[in-house]
PDB file of C-alpha atoms in Angstrom:
ATOM      1  CA  UNK A 968     -31.458 -15.082  19.295  1.00 52.00           C
ATOM      2  CA  UNK A 969     -28.518 -13.840  17.217  1.00 61.00           C
ATOM      3  CA  UNK A 970     -26.678 -15.869  14.641  1.00 62.00           C
ATOM      4  CA  UNK A 971     -22.891 -16.291  14.876  1.00 67.00           C
ATOM      5  CA  UNK A 972     -22.612 -15.681  11.123  1.00 66.00           C
ATOM      6  CA  UNK A 973     -22.695 -12.202   9.555  1.00 64.00           C
ATOM      7  CA  UNK A 974     -25.448 -11.317   7.096  1.00 68.00           C
ATOM      8  CA  UNK A 975     -24.786 -11.459   3.363  1.00 66.00           C
ATOM      9  CA  UNK A 976     -24.789  -7.639   3.180  1.00 64.00           C
ATOM     10  CA  UNK A 977     -22.046  -7.408   5.792  1.00 59.00           C
ATOM     11  CA  UNK A 978     -19.939 -10.050   4.034  1.00 60.00           C
ATOM     12  CA  UNK A 979     -20.284  -8.313   0.645  1.00 64.00           C
ATOM     13  CA  UNK A 980     -19.496  -4.879   2.105  1.00 62.00           C
ATOM     14  CA  UNK A 981     -16.501  -6.248   3.986  1.00 70.00           C
ATOM     15  CA  UNK A 982     -15.260  -8.075   0.895  1.00 72.00           C
ATOM     16  CA  UNK A 983     -15.671  -4.977  -1.269  1.00 79.00           C
ATOM     17  CA  UNK A 984     -13.815  -2.822   1.277  1.00 76.00           C
ATOM     18  CA  UNK A 985     -11.016  -5.372   1.536  1.00 73.00           C
ATOM     19  CA  UNK A 986     -10.648  -5.639  -2.247  1.00 75.00           C
ATOM     20  CA  UNK A 987     -10.541  -1.854  -2.583  1.00 81.00           C
ATOM     21  CA  UNK A 988      -7.930  -1.524   0.185  1.00 78.00           C
ATOM     22  CA  UNK A 989      -5.810  -4.374  -1.180  1.00 74.00           C
ATOM     23  CA  UNK A 990      -5.886  -3.015  -4.734  1.00 80.00           C
ATOM     24  CA  UNK A 991      -4.823   0.421  -3.547  1.00 84.00           C
ATOM     25  CA  UNK A 992      -1.961  -0.935  -1.447  1.00 82.00           C
ATOM     26  CA  UNK A 993      -0.665  -3.107  -4.297  1.00 80.00           C
ATOM     27  CA  UNK A 994      -0.731  -0.184  -6.747  1.00 87.00           C
ATOM     28  CA  UNK A 995       0.976   2.206  -4.305  1.00 88.00           C
ATOM     29  CA  UNK A 996       3.656  -0.353  -3.437  1.00 86.00           C
ATOM     30  CA  UNK A 997       4.326  -1.020  -7.120  1.00 85.00           C
ATOM     31  CA  UNK A 998       4.621   2.688  -7.879  1.00 87.00           C
ATOM     32  CA  UNK A 999       6.925   3.196  -4.889  1.00 87.00           C
ATOM     33  CA  UNK A1000       9.092   0.234  -5.907  1.00 84.00           C
ATOM     34  CA  UNK A1001       9.508   1.564  -9.429  1.00 81.00           C
ATOM     35  CA  UNK A1002      10.423   4.996  -8.036  1.00 82.00           C
ATOM     36  CA  UNK A1003      12.899   3.414  -5.636  1.00 81.00           C
ATOM     37  CA  UNK A1004      14.617   1.492  -8.410  1.00 77.00           C
ATOM     38  CA  UNK A1005      14.819   4.598 -10.600  1.00 77.00           C
ATOM     39  CA  UNK A1006      16.318   6.676  -7.785  1.00 80.00           C
ATOM     40  CA  UNK A1007      18.769   4.002  -6.590  1.00 75.00           C
ATOM     41  CA  UNK A1008      19.983   2.885 -10.024  1.00 74.00           C
ATOM     42  CA  UNK A1009      20.032   6.261 -11.747  1.00 73.00           C
ATOM     43  CA  UNK A1010      19.430   6.765 -15.455  1.00 67.00           C
ATOM     44  CA  UNK A1011      22.908   5.651 -16.568  1.00 67.00           C
ATOM     45  CA  UNK A1012      22.911   2.416 -14.556  1.00 66.00           C
ATOM     46  CA  UNK A1013      19.344   1.111 -14.933  1.00 63.00           C
ATOM     47  CA  UNK A1014      20.278  -2.451 -15.822  1.00 65.00           C
ATOM     48  CA  UNK A1015      23.070  -2.962 -13.278  1.00 69.00           C
ATOM     49  CA  UNK A1016      21.983  -2.850  -9.653  1.00 66.00           C
ATOM     50  CA  UNK A1017      24.416  -3.995  -6.983  1.00 78.00           C
ATOM     51  CA  UNK A1018      23.478  -5.656  -3.704  1.00 68.00           C
ATOM     52  CA  UNK A1019      23.795  -2.431  -1.740  1.00 75.00           C
ATOM     53  CA  UNK A1020      21.722  -0.506  -4.245  1.00 78.00           C
ATOM     54  CA  UNK A1021      19.062  -3.205  -3.907  1.00 76.00           C
ATOM     55  CA  UNK A1022      19.143  -2.719  -0.132  1.00 72.00           C
ATOM     56  CA  UNK A1023      18.771   1.008  -0.775  1.00 81.00           C
ATOM     57  CA  UNK A1024      15.739   0.326  -2.961  1.00 82.00           C
ATOM     58  CA  UNK A1025      14.125  -1.574  -0.097  1.00 80.00           C
ATOM     59  CA  UNK A1026      14.744   1.385   2.205  1.00 82.00           C
ATOM     60  CA  UNK A1027      13.304   3.827  -0.305  1.00 88.00           C
ATOM     61  CA  UNK A1028      10.231   1.647  -0.739  1.00 85.00           C
ATOM     62  CA  UNK A1029       9.753   1.404   3.025  1.00 83.00           C
ATOM     63  CA  UNK A1030      10.136   5.173   3.424  1.00 87.00           C
ATOM     64  CA  UNK A1031       7.669   5.814   0.595  1.00 86.00           C
ATOM     65  CA  UNK A1032       5.140   3.473   2.151  1.00 84.00           C
ATOM     66  CA  UNK A1033       5.561   5.199   5.518  1.00 84.00           C
ATOM     67  CA  UNK A1034       5.075   8.665   3.995  1.00 86.00           C
ATOM     68  CA  UNK A1035       2.000   7.471   2.099  1.00 85.00           C
ATOM     69  CA  UNK A1036       0.507   5.950   5.253  1.00 81.00           C
ATOM     70  CA  UNK A1037       1.125   9.121   7.270  1.00 83.00           C
ATOM     71  CA  UNK A1038      -0.366  11.280   4.509  1.00 84.00           C
ATOM     72  CA  UNK A1039      -3.432   9.040   4.356  1.00 80.00           C
ATOM     73  CA  UNK A1040      -3.898   9.421   8.106  1.00 77.00           C
ATOM     74  CA  UNK A1041      -3.536  13.217   7.929  1.00 80.00           C
ATOM     75  CA  UNK A1042      -5.741  13.781   4.869  1.00 81.00           C
ATOM     76  CA  UNK A1043      -8.138  10.841   5.054  1.00 76.00           C
ATOM     77  CA  UNK A1044      -9.784   8.733   7.733  1.00 72.00           C
ATOM     78  CA  UNK A1045      -7.537   8.870  10.817  1.00 70.00           C
ATOM     79  CA  UNK A1046      -8.334   5.228  11.534  1.00 70.00           C
ATOM     80  CA  UNK A1047      -7.081   3.904   8.182  1.00 73.00           C
ATOM     81  CA  UNK A1048      -3.802   3.930   6.256  1.00 74.00           C
ATOM     82  CA  UNK A1049      -5.824   3.879   3.044  1.00 76.00           C
ATOM     83  CA  UNK A1050      -6.379   6.855   0.766  1.00 77.00           C
ATOM     84  CA  UNK A1051      -9.348   5.167  -0.911  1.00 73.00           C
ATOM     85  CA  UNK A1052     -12.747   6.592   0.040  1.00 72.00           C
ATOM     86  CA  UNK A1053     -14.773   4.387   2.359  1.00 70.00           C
ATOM     87  CA  UNK A1054     -11.916   2.194   3.566  1.00 67.00           C
TER      88      UNK A1054
END
């Protein structure tokens, strides 16, 4: 008879994998957002971002996330968008 609940080892491994994946995604998104703001605002206009520049930042962030996900698939596990080992 099998139990409907996973073993403690499976839960801990799954939790560890999830935490690793989540941490990586948060750090990459933050780095991409900062890069997007720097590119969209430019060095002379860092503190004044218009609506359309903000929309541009969102596009840059989305493009950066896409490139990162494609690179992770090409250079890492083809079944994961993560660059972290074991995810």
